[in-house]
PDB file of N, CA and C in Angstrom:
ATOM      1  N   MET A 259      26.209   7.421   3.692  1.00  0.00           N
ATOM      2  CA  MET A 259      25.641   7.028   2.633  1.00  0.00           C
ATOM      3  C   MET A 259      24.385   6.116   2.002  1.00  0.00           C
ATOM      4  N   THR A 260      23.417   6.991   2.052  1.00  0.00           N
ATOM      5  CA  THR A 260      22.071   6.380   1.741  1.00  0.00           C
ATOM      6  C   THR A 260      21.199   6.814   0.639  1.00  0.00           C
ATOM      7  N   ILE A 261      20.560   5.471  -0.068  1.00  0.00           N
ATOM      8  CA  ILE A 261      20.337   5.805  -1.162  1.00  0.00           C
ATOM      9  C   ILE A 261      18.878   5.823  -1.696  1.00  0.00           C
ATOM     10  N   ALA A 262      18.412   6.809  -1.803  1.00  0.00           N
ATOM     11  CA  ALA A 262      16.531   6.795  -2.416  1.00  0.00           C
ATOM     12  C   ALA A 262      16.078   6.255  -3.261  1.00  0.00           C
ATOM     13  N   VAL A 263      15.249   5.407  -3.349  1.00  0.00           N
ATOM     14  CA  VAL A 263      15.049   4.257  -4.361  1.00  0.00           C
ATOM     15  C   VAL A 263      13.273   4.483  -4.313  1.00  0.00           C
ATOM     16  N   ALA A 264      12.896   4.921  -6.055  1.00  0.00           N
ATOM     17  CA  ALA A 264      11.167   4.717  -5.440  1.00  0.00           C
ATOM     18  C   ALA A 264      10.807   3.605  -6.041  1.00  0.00           C
ATOM     19  N   ILE A 265       9.695   3.808  -5.274  1.00  0.00           N
ATOM     20  CA  ILE A 265       8.743   2.727  -5.073  1.00  0.00           C
ATOM     21  C   ILE A 265       7.563   2.223  -5.497  1.00  0.00           C
ATOM     22  N   PRO A 266       7.517   1.496  -6.578  1.00  0.00           N
ATOM     23  CA  PRO A 266       5.765   2.112  -7.245  1.00  0.00           C
ATOM     24  C   PRO A 266       4.969   1.651  -6.176  1.00  0.00           C
ATOM     25  N   ASN A 267       3.905   2.569  -5.979  1.00  0.00           N
ATOM     26  CA  ASN A 267       3.194   2.277  -4.770  1.00  0.00           C
ATOM     27  C   ASN A 267       1.634   2.161  -5.796  1.00  0.00           C
ATOM     28  N   ASN A 268       0.862   0.876  -5.271  1.00  0.00           N
ATOM     29  CA  ASN A 268      -0.273   0.038  -5.859  1.00  0.00           C
ATOM     30  C   ASN A 268      -1.883  -0.125  -5.305  1.00  0.00           C
ATOM     31  N   ILE A 269      -1.282   0.531  -3.601  1.00  0.00           N
ATOM     32  CA  ILE A 269      -1.993   0.216  -2.236  1.00  0.00           C
ATOM     33  C   ILE A 269      -4.048   0.586  -2.678  1.00  0.00           C
ATOM     34  N   LYS A 270      -3.594   1.687  -3.907  1.00  0.00           N
ATOM     35  CA  LYS A 270      -5.027   2.506  -3.914  1.00  0.00           C
ATOM     36  C   LYS A 270      -5.053   1.530  -5.116  1.00  0.00           C
ATOM     37  N   THR A 271      -4.653   0.801  -6.197  1.00  0.00           N
ATOM     38  CA  THR A 271      -5.542   0.000  -6.910  1.00  0.00           C
ATOM     39  C   THR A 271      -5.949  -1.350  -5.916  1.00  0.00           C
ATOM     40  N   VAL A 272      -5.221  -1.727  -5.275  1.00  0.00           N
ATOM     41  CA  VAL A 272      -5.452  -3.039  -4.967  1.00  0.00           C
ATOM     42  C   VAL A 272      -7.160  -2.815  -3.820  1.00  0.00           C
ATOM     43  N   LEU A 273      -7.438  -1.265  -3.418  1.00  0.00           N
ATOM     44  CA  LEU A 273      -8.017  -1.349  -2.821  1.00  0.00           C
ATOM     45  C   LEU A 273      -9.251  -0.936  -3.731  1.00  0.00           C
ATOM     46  N   ASP A 274      -9.308  -0.474  -4.605  1.00  0.00           N
ATOM     47  CA  ASP A 274      -9.870  -0.096  -6.184  1.00  0.00           C
ATOM     48  C   ASP A 274     -10.256  -1.561  -6.406  1.00  0.00           C
ATOM     49  N   GLU A 275      -9.501  -2.536  -5.931  1.00  0.00           N
ATOM     50  CA  GLU A 275     -10.183  -3.560  -6.876  1.00  0.00           C
ATOM     51  C   GLU A 275     -11.201  -4.500  -5.351  1.00  0.00           C
ATOM     52  N   LYS A 276     -10.260  -4.405  -4.803  1.00  0.00           N
ATOM     53  CA  LYS A 276     -11.604  -4.941  -3.475  1.00  0.00           C
ATOM     54  C   LYS A 276     -12.652  -3.914  -3.214  1.00  0.00           C
ATOM     55  N   GLY A 277     -12.929  -2.920  -3.498  1.00  0.00           N
ATOM     56  CA  GLY A 277     -13.940  -2.986  -3.020  1.00  0.00           C
ATOM     57  C   GLY A 277     -13.615  -1.928  -1.616  1.00  0.00           C
ATOM     58  N   ILE A 278     -12.344  -1.800  -0.657  1.00  0.00           N
ATOM     59  CA  ILE A 278     -11.837  -0.997   0.392  1.00  0.00           C
ATOM     60  C   ILE A 278     -11.751   0.606  -0.141  1.00  0.00           C
ATOM     61  N   SER A 279     -12.140   1.214   0.693  1.00  0.00           N
ATOM     62  CA  SER A 279     -12.272   2.716   0.545  1.00  0.00           C
ATOM     63  C   SER A 279     -10.747   2.667   1.984  1.00  0.00           C
ATOM     64  N   PRO A 280     -10.430   3.790   1.594  1.00  0.00           N
ATOM     65  CA  PRO A 280      -8.637   4.212   2.334  1.00  0.00           C
ATOM     66  C   PRO A 280      -9.389   3.688   4.249  1.00  0.00           C
ATOM     67  N   TYR A 281     -10.481   4.916   4.125  1.00  0.00           N
ATOM     68  CA  TYR A 281     -10.782   5.181   5.248  1.00  0.00           C
ATOM     69  C   TYR A 281     -11.234   3.721   5.913  1.00  0.00           C
ATOM     70  N   ARG A 282     -11.824   2.452   5.494  1.00  0.00           N
ATOM     71  CA  ARG A 282     -12.311   1.568   5.557  1.00  0.00           C
ATOM     72  C   ARG A 282     -10.986   0.915   6.221  1.00  0.00           C
ATOM     73  N   LEU A 283      -9.946   0.992   5.747  1.00  0.00           N
ATOM     74  CA  LEU A 283      -8.130   0.210   5.765  1.00  0.00           C
ATOM     75  C   LEU A 283      -8.403   1.000   7.250  1.00  0.00           C
ATOM     76  N   ALA A 284      -7.880   2.213   6.919  1.00  0.00           N
ATOM     77  CA  ALA A 284      -7.466   2.877   8.753  1.00  0.00           C
ATOM     78  C   ALA A 284      -9.041   2.265   9.458  1.00  0.00           C
ATOM     79  N   GLN A 285      -9.593   2.083   9.243  1.00  0.00           N
ATOM     80  CA  GLN A 285     -10.414   1.409  10.695  1.00  0.00           C
ATOM     81  C   GLN A 285      -9.841  -0.001  10.661  1.00  0.00           C
ATOM     82  N   MET A 286      -9.305  -0.295   9.993  1.00  0.00           N
ATOM     83  CA  MET A 286      -9.248  -2.399   8.924  1.00  0.00           C
ATOM     84  C   MET A 286      -7.728  -2.207  10.433  1.00  0.00           C
ATOM     85  N   TRP A 287      -7.038  -1.282  10.264  1.00  0.00           N
ATOM     86  CA  TRP A 287      -5.580  -0.952  10.612  1.00  0.00           C
ATOM     87  C   TRP A 287      -5.579  -0.974  12.646  1.00  0.00           C
ATOM     88  N   GLY A 288      -6.291   0.504  12.567  1.00  0.00           N
ATOM     89  CA  GLY A 288      -6.288   0.586  13.568  1.00  0.00           C
ATOM     90  C   GLY A 288      -5.725   2.202  13.597  1.00  0.00           C
ATOM     91  N   LYS A 289      -5.163   2.567  12.274  1.00  0.00           N
ATOM     92  CA  LYS A 289      -4.740   3.467  12.369  1.00  0.00           C
ATOM     93  C   LYS A 289      -5.874   4.763  11.978  1.00  0.00           C
ATOM     94  N   ARG A 290      -4.892   5.732  11.861  1.00  0.00           N
ATOM     95  CA  ARG A 290      -5.602   7.715  11.534  1.00  0.00           C
ATOM     96  C   ARG A 290      -5.853   7.943  10.021  1.00  0.00           C
ATOM     97  N   SER A 291      -6.737   8.184   9.682  1.00  0.00           N
ATOM     98  CA  SER A 291      -7.298   7.806   8.506  1.00  0.00           C
ATOM     99  C   SER A 291      -6.395   8.785   7.898  1.00  0.00           C
ATOM    100  N   ASN A 292      -5.830   9.825   7.848  1.00  0.00           N
ATOM    101  CA  ASN A 292      -5.953  11.492   7.389  1.00  0.00           C
ATOM    102  C   ASN A 292      -3.786  10.645   7.223  1.00  0.00           C
ATOM    103  N   TYR A 293      -3.174   9.746   8.146  1.00  0.00           N
ATOM    104  CA  TYR A 293      -2.181   9.083   7.733  1.00  0.00           C
ATOM    105  C   TYR A 293      -2.365   8.111   6.484  1.00  0.00           C
ATOM    106  N   VAL A 294      -3.602   7.218   6.343  1.00  0.00           N
ATOM    107  CA  VAL A 294      -3.440   6.360   5.657  1.00  0.00           C
ATOM    108  C   VAL A 294      -3.858   6.856   4.623  1.00  0.00           C
ATOM    109  N   TYR A 295      -5.109   7.405   4.016  1.00  0.00           N
ATOM    110  CA  TYR A 295      -5.076   8.878   2.790  1.00  0.00           C
ATOM    111  C   TYR A 295      -3.762   9.280   2.454  1.00  0.00           C
ATOM    112  N   THR A 296      -2.515   9.611   2.957  1.00  0.00           N
ATOM    113  CA  THR A 296      -1.352  10.159   2.965  1.00  0.00           C
ATOM    114  C   THR A 296      -0.485   9.044   2.638  1.00  0.00           C
ATOM    115  N   LEU A 297      -0.466   7.993   2.998  1.00  0.00           N
ATOM    116  CA  LEU A 297      -0.091   6.437   2.213  1.00  0.00           C
ATOM    117  C   LEU A 297      -0.860   6.672   1.134  1.00  0.00           C
ATOM    118  N   VAL A 298      -1.531   5.996   0.634  1.00  0.00           N
ATOM    119  CA  VAL A 298      -2.334   5.205  -0.756  1.00  0.00           C
ATOM    120  C   VAL A 298      -2.439   6.303  -2.114  1.00  0.00           C
ATOM    121  N   ASN A 299      -2.232   7.926  -1.712  1.00  0.00           N
ATOM    122  CA  ASN A 299      -2.771   8.551  -2.430  1.00  0.00           C
ATOM    123  C   ASN A 299      -1.528   8.893  -3.590  1.00  0.00           C
ATOM    124  N   GLN A 300      -0.365   8.343  -3.384  1.00  0.00           N
ATOM    125  CA  GLN A 300       0.718   8.755  -4.006  1.00  0.00           C
ATOM    126  C   GLN A 300       1.499   7.477  -4.504  1.00  0.00           C
ATOM    127  N   ASP A 301       2.192   8.279  -6.087  1.00  0.00           N
ATOM    128  CA  ASP A 301       2.497   7.170  -7.029  1.00  0.00           C
ATOM    129  C   ASP A 301       3.584   6.403  -6.835  1.00  0.00           C
ATOM    130  N   ILE A 302       4.259   6.948  -5.714  1.00  0.00           N
ATOM    131  CA  ILE A 302       4.984   6.352  -5.093  1.00  0.00           C
ATOM    132  C   ILE A 302       5.364   6.472  -3.275  1.00  0.00           C
ATOM    133  N   LEU A 303       6.219   5.323  -3.121  1.00  0.00           N
ATOM    134  CA  LEU A 303       5.774   5.423  -1.293  1.00  0.00           C
ATOM    135  C   LEU A 303       7.016   6.313  -0.695  1.00  0.00           C
ATOM    136  N   PRO A 304       6.186   7.075   0.600  1.00  0.00           N
ATOM    137  CA  PRO A 304       6.956   7.929   0.291  1.00  0.00           C
ATOM    138  C   PRO A 304       7.990   7.782   1.495  1.00  0.00           C
ATOM    139  N   ASP A 305       8.950   8.440   1.092  1.00  0.00           N
ATOM    140  CA  ASP A 305      10.658   7.867   1.746  1.00  0.00           C
ATOM    141  C   ASP A 305      10.150   7.224   3.176  1.00  0.00           C
ATOM    142  N   GLY A 306      10.679   6.633   3.878  1.00  0.00           N
ATOM    143  CA  GLY A 306      10.794   6.577   5.390  1.00  0.00           C
ATOM    144  C   GLY A 306       9.856   5.389   5.374  1.00  0.00           C
ATOM    145  N   THR A 307       8.834   5.522   4.407  1.00  0.00           N
ATOM    146  CA  THR A 307       8.127   3.843   4.560  1.00  0.00           C
ATOM    147  C   THR A 307       8.401   2.834   5.166  1.00  0.00           C
ATOM    148  N   ASP A 308       8.164   2.231   5.965  1.00  0.00           N
ATOM    149  CA  ASP A 308       8.720   0.996   6.892  1.00  0.00           C
ATOM    150  C   ASP A 308       8.198  -0.296   6.497  1.00  0.00           C
ATOM    151  N   LEU A 309       8.608  -1.186   6.189  1.00  0.00           N
ATOM    152  CA  LEU A 309       8.674  -2.415   5.663  1.00  0.00           C
ATOM    153  C   LEU A 309       7.610  -3.249   6.102  1.00  0.00           C
ATOM    154  N   LYS A 310       7.281  -2.712   7.439  1.00  0.00           N
ATOM    155  CA  LYS A 310       6.593  -3.805   8.807  1.00  0.00           C
ATOM    156  C   LYS A 310       5.120  -2.694   7.953  1.00  0.00           C
ATOM    157  N   THR A 311       5.405  -1.634   7.549  1.00  0.00           N
ATOM    158  CA  THR A 311       3.779  -0.747   7.178  1.00  0.00           C
ATOM    159  C   THR A 311       3.566  -1.937   5.762  1.00  0.00           C
ATOM    160  N   ILE A 312       4.176  -2.098   4.953  1.00  0.00           N
ATOM    161  CA  ILE A 312       3.774  -2.957   3.903  1.00  0.00           C
ATOM    162  C   ILE A 312       3.061  -4.001   3.879  1.00  0.00           C
ATOM    163  N   VAL A 313       4.113  -4.937   5.069  1.00  0.00           N
ATOM    164  CA  VAL A 313       3.677  -6.106   5.461  1.00  0.00           C
ATOM    165  C   VAL A 313       2.063  -5.852   6.245  1.00  0.00           C
ATOM    166  N   ASP A 314       1.626  -4.991   6.506  1.00  0.00           N
ATOM    167  CA  ASP A 314       1.087  -5.309   7.528  1.00  0.00           C
ATOM    168  C   ASP A 314      -0.192  -4.774   6.450  1.00  0.00           C
ATOM    169  N   ILE A 315      -0.432  -4.155   5.514  1.00  0.00           N
ATOM    170  CA  ILE A 315      -1.256  -3.897   4.532  1.00  0.00           C
ATOM    171  C   ILE A 315      -1.543  -4.543   3.829  1.00  0.00           C
ATOM    172  N   ALA A 316      -0.667  -5.518   3.466  1.00  0.00           N
ATOM    173  CA  ALA A 316      -0.864  -6.698   2.657  1.00  0.00           C
ATOM    174  C   ALA A 316      -1.236  -8.019   3.444  1.00  0.00           C
ATOM    175  N   ASP A 317      -1.178  -7.368   4.129  1.00  0.00           N
ATOM    176  CA  ASP A 317      -1.755  -8.883   5.515  1.00  0.00           C
ATOM    177  C   ASP A 317      -3.479  -8.487   5.498  1.00  0.00           C
ATOM    178  N   LEU A 318      -3.756  -7.425   5.995  1.00  0.00           N
ATOM    179  CA  LEU A 318      -5.013  -6.666   6.021  1.00  0.00           C
ATOM    180  C   LEU A 318      -6.115  -7.095   4.524  1.00  0.00           C
ATOM    181  N   LEU A 319      -5.125  -6.907   3.266  1.00  0.00           N
ATOM    182  CA  LEU A 319      -5.699  -6.469   2.270  1.00  0.00           C
ATOM    183  C   LEU A 319      -5.983  -8.076   1.788  1.00  0.00           C
ATOM    184  N   ASP A 320      -5.229  -8.806   2.320  1.00  0.00           N
ATOM    185  CA  ASP A 320      -4.513 -10.625   2.166  1.00  0.00           C
ATOM    186  C   ASP A 320      -4.312 -10.602   0.008  1.00  0.00           C
ATOM    187  N   VAL A 321      -3.626 -10.018  -0.681  1.00  0.00           N
ATOM    188  CA  VAL A 321      -2.400  -9.638  -1.209  1.00  0.00           C
ATOM    189  C   VAL A 321      -0.616  -9.902  -0.785  1.00  0.00           C
ATOM    190  N   SER A 322       0.045 -10.194  -1.498  1.00  0.00           N
ATOM    191  CA  SER A 322       1.497 -10.314  -1.749  1.00  0.00           C
ATOM    192  C   SER A 322       1.468  -8.818  -1.783  1.00  0.00           C
ATOM    193  N   VAL A 323       2.838  -8.304  -0.564  1.00  0.00           N
ATOM    194  CA  VAL A 323       3.922  -6.877  -0.784  1.00  0.00           C
ATOM    195  C   VAL A 323       4.290  -6.953  -2.160  1.00  0.00           C
ATOM    196  N   ASP A 324       4.647  -7.630  -3.142  1.00  0.00           N
ATOM    197  CA  ASP A 324       5.017  -7.801  -4.472  1.00  0.00           C
ATOM    198  C   ASP A 324       3.705  -6.845  -4.904  1.00  0.00           C
ATOM    199  N   ARG A 325       2.996  -7.403  -4.769  1.00  0.00           N
ATOM    200  CA  ARG A 325       1.718  -6.892  -5.117  1.00  0.00           C
ATOM    201  C   ARG A 325       1.417  -4.987  -4.989  1.00  0.00           C
ATOM    202  N   LEU A 326       1.973  -4.835  -3.820  1.00  0.00           N
ATOM    203  CA  LEU A 326       1.313  -3.447  -3.313  1.00  0.00           C
ATOM    204  C   LEU A 326       2.206  -2.457  -3.818  1.00  0.00           C
ATOM    205  N   VAL A 327       3.541  -2.991  -3.837  1.00  0.00           N
ATOM    206  CA  VAL A 327       5.404  -2.170  -3.947  1.00  0.00           C
ATOM    207  C   VAL A 327       5.261  -2.491  -5.945  1.00  0.00           C
ATOM    208  N   GLY A 328       4.478  -2.727  -6.637  1.00  0.00           N
ATOM    209  CA  GLY A 328       4.242  -2.672  -8.031  1.00  0.00           C
ATOM    210  C   GLY A 328       4.596  -3.908  -8.860  1.00  0.00           C
ATOM    211  N   ARG A 329       5.428  -4.890  -8.386  1.00  0.00           N
ATOM    212  CA  ARG A 329       5.956  -5.971  -9.083  1.00  0.00           C
ATOM    213  C   ARG A 329       4.870  -6.885  -9.492  1.00  0.00           C
ATOM    214  N   GLY A 330       4.109  -7.029  -8.523  1.00  0.00           N
ATOM    215  CA  GLY A 330       2.768  -8.124  -8.592  1.00  0.00           C
ATOM    216  C   GLY A 330       1.618  -7.692  -9.719  1.00  0.00           C
ATOM    217  N   SER A 331       2.211  -6.612 -10.614  1.00  0.00           N
ATOM    218  CA  SER A 331       0.961  -5.526 -11.673  1.00  0.00           C
ATOM    219  C   SER A 331       1.240  -6.101 -12.444  1.00  0.00           C
ATOM    220  N   GLN A 332       1.971  -6.288 -12.838  1.00  0.00           N
ATOM    221  CA  GLN A 332       2.950  -6.776 -14.328  1.00  0.00           C
ATOM    222  C   GLN A 332       2.692  -7.523 -14.488  1.00  0.00           C
ATOM    223  N   LYS A 333       1.820  -8.593 -15.938  1.00  0.00           N
ATOM    224  CA  LYS A 333       1.367  -9.879 -15.903  1.00  0.00           C
ATOM    225  C   LYS A 333       2.167 -10.084 -16.846  1.00  0.00           C
ATOM    226  N   SER A 334       2.273 -11.313 -16.577  1.00  0.00           N
ATOM    227  CA  SER A 334       3.726 -12.412 -17.586  1.00  0.00           C
ATOM    228  C   SER A 334       3.122 -12.221 -19.009  1.00  0.00           C
ATOM    229  N   ASN A 335       4.299 -12.601 -20.146  1.00  0.00           N
ATOM    230  CA  ASN A 335       3.043 -13.181 -21.096  1.00  0.00           C
ATOM    231  C   ASN A 335       3.721 -14.139 -21.850  1.00  0.00           C
ATOM    232  N   THR A 336       3.435 -15.432 -20.524  1.00  0.00           N
ATOM    233  CA  THR A 336       3.452 -16.800 -20.316  1.00  0.00           C
ATOM    234  C   THR A 336       2.480 -17.300 -20.794  1.00  0.00           C
TER     235      THR A 336
END
């Protein structure tokens, strides 16, 4: 039995902060732009998104994986 978990997607937010378009990310990553737009323009990561995909994007954007999947976007109260 497989349990699906909704994983928040902050890729678009990070791209906006860094001034990088999804098209530019596609070029940097060597992927088709329609694939990147589909991945970026969803609030929740699509089912079946590989961890390697998220790690690759995190490396390209020089951010943590947590930042891309929602955890790194929360501000601490300390």
